[in-house]
Amino acid sequence: VEETSAEEELRTVAEGAARMGAGDEIGAIGAWRAAVIADSGLLPAYLALVDTFLHLGQPGLALQVARSGAAALPTSVELRDRLQRLERR
């Protein structure tokens, strides 16, 4: 049975979460970046990237991801909120 593109993208998001849980922040970032490249509509991946970059002390990267996510998903309240908070810094 072939995996659909959506199933594969969600699996990539889950892989990022598993890597983050195991302490592999760089691996998690890679998985989430791959997910948003494959599908710019994956809100959980954008949110995870923003939060992880903030956790790593990289607010500039978090802001870049929040801007990209807000452009791709303009109706996302979560991304708009994060973007506004980052722009106020």
mmCIF file of N, CA and C in Angstrom:
data_model
loop_
_atom_site.group_PDB
_atom_site.id
_atom_site.type_symbol
_atom_site.label_atom_id
_atom_site.label_comp_id
_atom_site.label_asym_id
_atom_site.label_seq_id
_atom_site.Cartn_x
_atom_site.Cartn_y
_atom_site.Cartn_z
ATOM 1 N N VAL A 1 0.852 -1.178 0.000
ATOM 2 C CA VAL A 1 0.000 0.000 0.000
ATOM 3 C C VAL A 1 0.894 1.236 0.000
ATOM 4 N N GLU A 2 0.674 2.108 -0.982
ATOM 5 C CA GLU A 2 1.461 3.335 -1.046
ATOM 6 C C GLU A 2 0.936 4.368 -0.080
ATOM 7 N N GLU A 3 1.869 5.084 0.524
ATOM 8 C CA GLU A 3 1.511 6.161 1.430
ATOM 9 C C GLU A 3 1.144 7.392 0.606
ATOM 10 N N THR A 4 0.080 8.060 0.968
ATOM 11 C CA THR A 4 -0.256 9.290 0.267
ATOM 12 C C THR A 4 0.709 10.375 0.693
ATOM 13 N N SER A 5 0.762 11.411 -0.074
ATOM 14 C CA SER A 5 1.642 12.532 0.245
ATOM 15 C C SER A 5 1.294 13.113 1.614
ATOM 16 N N ALA A 6 -0.002 13.274 1.893
ATOM 17 C CA ALA A 6 -0.430 13.836 3.181
ATOM 18 C C ALA A 6 0.002 12.943 4.336
ATOM 19 N N GLU A 7 -0.119 11.632 4.165
ATOM 20 C CA GLU A 7 0.295 10.712 5.232
ATOM 21 C C GLU A 7 1.800 10.810 5.468
ATOM 22 N N GLU A 8 2.557 10.922 4.387
ATOM 23 C CA GLU A 8 4.007 11.032 4.505
ATOM 24 C C GLU A 8 4.403 12.331 5.207
ATOM 25 N N GLU A 9 3.733 13.422 4.873
ATOM 26 C CA GLU A 9 4.038 14.712 5.495
ATOM 27 C C GLU A 9 3.710 14.692 6.984
ATOM 28 N N LEU A 10 2.589 14.085 7.335
ATOM 29 C CA LEU A 10 2.235 13.984 8.758
ATOM 30 C C LEU A 10 3.208 13.083 9.499
ATOM 31 N N ARG A 11 3.683 12.060 8.823
ATOM 32 C CA ARG A 11 4.685 11.180 9.432
ATOM 33 C C ARG A 11 5.977 11.958 9.685
ATOM 34 N N THR A 12 6.323 12.851 8.770
ATOM 35 C CA THR A 12 7.514 13.672 8.938
ATOM 36 C C THR A 12 7.359 14.622 10.126
ATOM 37 N N VAL A 13 6.167 15.187 10.296
ATOM 38 C CA VAL A 13 5.898 16.046 11.453
ATOM 39 C C VAL A 13 6.048 15.230 12.740
ATOM 40 N N ALA A 14 5.496 14.028 12.749
ATOM 41 C CA ALA A 14 5.600 13.160 13.921
ATOM 42 C C ALA A 14 7.049 12.761 14.181
ATOM 43 N N GLU A 15 7.807 12.541 13.123
ATOM 44 C CA GLU A 15 9.228 12.209 13.282
ATOM 45 C C GLU A 15 9.963 13.365 13.968
ATOM 46 N N GLY A 16 9.633 14.586 13.575
ATOM 47 C CA GLY A 16 10.236 15.751 14.219
ATOM 48 C C GLY A 16 9.925 15.785 15.699
ATOM 49 N N ALA A 17 8.681 15.503 16.040
ATOM 50 C CA ALA A 17 8.288 15.494 17.453
ATOM 51 C C ALA A 17 9.039 14.409 18.219
ATOM 52 N N ALA A 18 9.190 13.246 17.608
ATOM 53 C CA ALA A 18 9.919 12.153 18.259
ATOM 54 C C ALA A 18 11.384 12.527 18.457
ATOM 55 N N ARG A 19 11.984 13.140 17.448
ATOM 56 C CA ARG A 19 13.383 13.560 17.569
ATOM 57 C C ARG A 19 13.537 14.612 18.676
ATOM 58 N N MET A 20 12.592 15.543 18.738
ATOM 59 C CA MET A 20 12.641 16.577 19.773
ATOM 60 C C MET A 20 12.534 15.932 21.150
ATOM 61 N N GLY A 21 11.628 14.969 21.285
ATOM 62 C CA GLY A 21 11.456 14.261 22.548
ATOM 63 C C GLY A 21 12.702 13.507 22.968
ATOM 64 N N ALA A 22 13.499 13.089 21.981
ATOM 65 C CA ALA A 22 14.739 12.363 22.270
ATOM 66 C C ALA A 22 15.918 13.310 22.464
ATOM 67 N N GLY A 23 15.659 14.615 22.388
ATOM 68 C CA GLY A 23 16.726 15.591 22.587
ATOM 69 C C GLY A 23 17.498 15.946 21.333
ATOM 70 N N ASP A 24 17.046 15.469 20.182
ATOM 71 C CA ASP A 24 17.716 15.749 18.909
ATOM 72 C C ASP A 24 17.050 16.953 18.245
ATOM 73 N N GLU A 25 17.368 18.138 18.750
ATOM 74 C CA GLU A 25 16.722 19.352 18.246
ATOM 75 C C GLU A 25 17.046 19.609 16.782
ATOM 76 N N ILE A 26 18.294 19.370 16.385
ATOM 77 C CA ILE A 26 18.694 19.611 14.996
ATOM 78 C C ILE A 26 17.965 18.640 14.063
ATOM 79 N N GLY A 27 17.842 17.387 14.456
ATOM 80 C CA GLY A 27 17.099 16.414 13.661
ATOM 81 C C GLY A 27 15.632 16.777 13.565
ATOM 82 N N ALA A 28 15.076 17.290 14.661
ATOM 83 C CA ALA A 28 13.671 17.711 14.660
ATOM 84 C C ALA A 28 13.470 18.873 13.699
ATOM 85 N N ILE A 29 14.378 19.844 13.744
ATOM 86 C CA ILE A 29 14.283 20.992 12.838
ATOM 87 C C ILE A 29 14.332 20.518 11.388
ATOM 88 N N GLY A 30 15.228 19.591 11.095
ATOM 89 C CA GLY A 30 15.333 19.061 9.736
ATOM 90 C C GLY A 30 14.047 18.394 9.273
ATOM 91 N N ALA A 31 13.439 17.617 10.159
ATOM 92 C CA ALA A 31 12.191 16.933 9.802
ATOM 93 C C ALA A 31 11.066 17.940 9.559
ATOM 94 N N TRP A 32 10.959 18.935 10.454
ATOM 95 C CA TRP A 32 9.888 19.924 10.295
ATOM 96 C C TRP A 32 10.100 20.799 9.072
ATOM 97 N N ARG A 33 11.358 21.138 8.779
ATOM 98 C CA ARG A 33 11.632 21.920 7.568
ATOM 99 C C ARG A 33 11.249 21.117 6.332
ATOM 100 N N ALA A 34 11.588 19.833 6.325
ATOM 101 C CA ALA A 34 11.215 18.982 5.193
ATOM 102 C C ALA A 34 9.699 18.933 5.034
ATOM 103 N N ALA A 35 8.993 18.899 6.146
ATOM 104 C CA ALA A 35 7.531 18.838 6.093
ATOM 105 C C ALA A 35 6.939 20.105 5.478
ATOM 106 N N VAL A 36 7.428 21.291 5.867
ATOM 107 C CA VAL A 36 6.849 22.520 5.309
ATOM 108 C C VAL A 36 7.289 22.758 3.873
ATOM 109 N N ILE A 37 8.447 22.217 3.507
ATOM 110 C CA ILE A 37 8.858 22.299 2.101
ATOM 111 C C ILE A 37 7.940 21.431 1.252
ATOM 112 N N ALA A 38 7.597 20.267 1.754
ATOM 113 C CA ALA A 38 6.710 19.357 1.023
ATOM 114 C C ALA A 38 5.277 19.870 0.971
ATOM 115 N N ASP A 39 4.845 20.543 2.039
ATOM 116 C CA ASP A 39 3.472 21.050 2.115
ATOM 117 C C ASP A 39 3.458 22.314 2.970
ATOM 118 N N SER A 40 3.344 23.456 2.323
ATOM 119 C CA SER A 40 3.400 24.729 3.048
ATOM 120 C C SER A 40 2.166 24.966 3.918
ATOM 121 N N GLY A 41 1.238 24.034 3.929
ATOM 122 C CA GLY A 41 0.040 24.170 4.742
ATOM 123 C C GLY A 41 0.079 23.404 6.050
ATOM 124 N N LEU A 42 1.244 22.910 6.440
ATOM 125 C CA LEU A 42 1.343 22.097 7.662
ATOM 126 C C LEU A 42 1.593 22.984 8.883
ATOM 127 N N LEU A 43 0.541 23.484 9.442
ATOM 128 C CA LEU A 43 0.612 24.373 10.596
ATOM 129 C C LEU A 43 1.432 23.806 11.748
ATOM 130 N N PRO A 44 1.248 22.544 12.146
ATOM 131 C CA PRO A 44 2.019 22.032 13.287
ATOM 132 C C PRO A 44 3.532 22.132 13.076
ATOM 133 N N ALA A 45 3.986 21.938 11.849
ATOM 134 C CA ALA A 45 5.422 22.013 11.581
ATOM 135 C C ALA A 45 5.933 23.446 11.737
ATOM 136 N N TYR A 46 5.187 24.422 11.239
ATOM 137 C CA TYR A 46 5.583 25.823 11.415
ATOM 138 C C TYR A 46 5.658 26.186 12.902
ATOM 139 N N LEU A 47 4.624 25.815 13.639
ATOM 140 C CA LEU A 47 4.587 26.151 15.064
ATOM 141 C C LEU A 47 5.747 25.502 15.811
ATOM 142 N N ALA A 48 6.026 24.252 15.475
ATOM 143 C CA ALA A 48 7.129 23.548 16.129
ATOM 144 C C ALA A 48 8.464 24.203 15.801
ATOM 145 N N LEU A 49 8.638 24.624 14.561
ATOM 146 C CA LEU A 49 9.880 25.301 14.184
ATOM 147 C C LEU A 49 10.050 26.612 14.934
ATOM 148 N N VAL A 50 8.999 27.410 14.974
ATOM 149 C CA VAL A 50 9.072 28.692 15.685
ATOM 150 C C VAL A 50 9.441 28.447 17.150
ATOM 151 N N ASP A 51 8.744 27.547 17.787
ATOM 152 C CA ASP A 51 8.982 27.283 19.208
ATOM 153 C C ASP A 51 10.382 26.727 19.454
ATOM 154 N N THR A 52 10.854 25.861 18.563
ATOM 155 C CA THR A 52 12.183 25.275 18.733
ATOM 156 C C THR A 52 13.273 26.317 18.540
ATOM 157 N N PHE A 53 13.126 27.159 17.529
ATOM 158 C CA PHE A 53 14.125 28.208 17.334
ATOM 159 C C PHE A 53 14.158 29.165 18.532
ATOM 160 N N LEU A 54 13.014 29.459 19.096
ATOM 161 C CA LEU A 54 12.995 30.302 20.298
ATOM 162 C C LEU A 54 13.702 29.601 21.453
ATOM 163 N N HIS A 55 13.424 28.320 21.611
ATOM 164 C CA HIS A 55 14.054 27.525 22.663
ATOM 165 C C HIS A 55 15.576 27.515 22.508
ATOM 166 N N LEU A 56 16.047 27.528 21.265
ATOM 167 C CA LEU A 56 17.484 27.504 20.994
ATOM 168 C C LEU A 56 18.115 28.893 21.012
ATOM 169 N N GLY A 57 17.314 29.906 21.355
ATOM 170 C CA GLY A 57 17.840 31.261 21.417
ATOM 171 C C GLY A 57 18.079 31.880 20.054
ATOM 172 N N GLN A 58 17.257 31.516 19.080
ATOM 173 C CA GLN A 58 17.383 32.011 17.716
ATOM 174 C C GLN A 58 16.110 32.752 17.298
ATOM 175 N N PRO A 59 15.830 33.905 17.910
ATOM 176 C CA PRO A 59 14.589 34.615 17.585
ATOM 177 C C PRO A 59 14.518 35.087 16.133
ATOM 178 N N GLY A 60 15.654 35.361 15.519
ATOM 179 C CA GLY A 60 15.651 35.770 14.114
ATOM 180 C C GLY A 60 15.150 34.657 13.205
ATOM 181 N N LEU A 61 15.595 33.439 13.469
ATOM 182 C CA LEU A 61 15.114 32.295 12.687
ATOM 183 C C LEU A 61 13.640 32.023 12.980
ATOM 184 N N ALA A 62 13.254 32.170 14.235
ATOM 185 C CA ALA A 62 11.845 31.986 14.602
ATOM 186 C C ALA A 62 10.973 32.995 13.857
ATOM 187 N N LEU A 63 11.428 34.240 13.791
ATOM 188 C CA LEU A 63 10.681 35.286 13.089
ATOM 189 C C LEU A 63 10.578 34.968 11.602
ATOM 190 N N GLN A 64 11.658 34.505 11.011
ATOM 191 C CA GLN A 64 11.648 34.142 9.589
ATOM 192 C C GLN A 64 10.626 33.043 9.313
ATOM 193 N N VAL A 65 10.601 32.021 10.160
ATOM 194 C CA VAL A 65 9.647 30.917 9.986
ATOM 195 C C VAL A 65 8.217 31.413 10.214
ATOM 196 N N ALA A 66 8.024 32.250 11.220
ATOM 197 C CA ALA A 66 6.680 32.777 11.493
ATOM 198 C C ALA A 66 6.169 33.593 10.309
ATOM 199 N N ARG A 67 7.042 34.381 9.710
ATOM 200 C CA ARG A 67 6.646 35.163 8.527
ATOM 201 C C ARG A 67 6.285 34.253 7.356
ATOM 202 N N SER A 68 7.110 33.255 7.110
ATOM 203 C CA SER A 68 6.829 32.312 6.024
ATOM 204 C C SER A 68 5.526 31.573 6.270
ATOM 205 N N GLY A 69 5.337 31.128 7.494
ATOM 206 C CA GLY A 69 4.119 30.410 7.837
ATOM 207 C C GLY A 69 2.883 31.283 7.713
ATOM 208 N N ALA A 70 2.978 32.533 8.183
ATOM 209 C CA ALA A 70 1.834 33.445 8.098
ATOM 210 C C ALA A 70 1.502 33.770 6.647
ATOM 211 N N ALA A 71 2.514 33.830 5.790
ATOM 212 C CA ALA A 71 2.262 34.072 4.363
ATOM 213 C C ALA A 71 1.579 32.859 3.723
ATOM 214 N N ALA A 72 2.012 31.668 4.122
ATOM 215 C CA ALA A 72 1.436 30.443 3.562
ATOM 216 C C ALA A 72 0.051 30.143 4.125
ATOM 217 N N LEU A 73 -0.164 30.520 5.396
ATOM 218 C CA LEU A 73 -1.419 30.228 6.091
ATOM 219 C C LEU A 73 -1.971 31.517 6.710
ATOM 220 N N PRO A 74 -2.439 32.451 5.887
ATOM 221 C CA PRO A 74 -2.841 33.768 6.402
ATOM 222 C C PRO A 74 -4.009 33.754 7.384
ATOM 223 N N THR A 75 -4.765 32.677 7.444
ATOM 224 C CA THR A 75 -5.889 32.620 8.386
ATOM 225 C C THR A 75 -5.511 31.982 9.723
ATOM 226 N N SER A 76 -4.252 31.583 9.869
ATOM 227 C CA SER A 76 -3.816 30.928 11.104
ATOM 228 C C SER A 76 -3.663 31.936 12.230
ATOM 229 N N VAL A 77 -4.529 31.841 13.204
ATOM 230 C CA VAL A 77 -4.470 32.702 14.378
ATOM 231 C C VAL A 77 -3.182 32.430 15.155
ATOM 232 N N GLU A 78 -2.794 31.165 15.251
ATOM 233 C CA GLU A 78 -1.607 30.791 16.016
ATOM 234 C C GLU A 78 -0.349 31.418 15.427
ATOM 235 N N LEU A 79 -0.211 31.351 14.100
ATOM 236 C CA LEU A 79 0.977 31.930 13.472
ATOM 237 C C LEU A 79 0.968 33.448 13.548
ATOM 238 N N ARG A 80 -0.186 34.056 13.362
ATOM 239 C CA ARG A 80 -0.270 35.519 13.478
ATOM 240 C C ARG A 80 0.111 35.961 14.883
ATOM 241 N N ASP A 81 -0.347 35.208 15.893
ATOM 242 C CA ASP A 81 -0.010 35.539 17.275
ATOM 243 C C ASP A 81 1.492 35.454 17.511
ATOM 244 N N ARG A 82 2.105 34.367 17.071
ATOM 245 C CA ARG A 82 3.550 34.223 17.254
ATOM 246 C C ARG A 82 4.303 35.312 16.487
ATOM 247 N N LEU A 83 3.859 35.607 15.283
ATOM 248 C CA LEU A 83 4.502 36.640 14.481
ATOM 249 C C LEU A 83 4.427 37.999 15.180
ATOM 250 N N GLN A 84 3.271 38.348 15.691
ATOM 251 C CA GLN A 84 3.118 39.628 16.394
ATOM 252 C C GLN A 84 4.013 39.695 17.629
ATOM 253 N N ARG A 85 4.084 38.606 18.383
ATOM 254 C CA ARG A 85 4.937 38.592 19.580
ATOM 255 C C ARG A 85 6.407 38.734 19.211
ATOM 256 N N LEU A 86 6.823 38.072 18.126
ATOM 257 C CA LEU A 86 8.214 38.154 17.705
ATOM 258 C C LEU A 86 8.556 39.540 17.167
ATOM 259 N N GLU A 87 7.634 40.146 16.458
ATOM 260 C CA GLU A 87 7.892 41.483 15.894
ATOM 261 C C GLU A 87 7.973 42.539 16.980
ATOM 262 N N ARG A 88 7.343 42.300 18.108
ATOM 263 C CA ARG A 88 7.391 43.248 19.230
ATOM 264 C C ARG A 88 8.712 43.176 20.000
ATOM 265 N N ARG A 89 9.475 42.122 19.805
ATOM 266 C CA ARG A 89 10.740 41.943 20.540
ATOM 267 C C ARG A 89 11.748 42.985 20.143
#
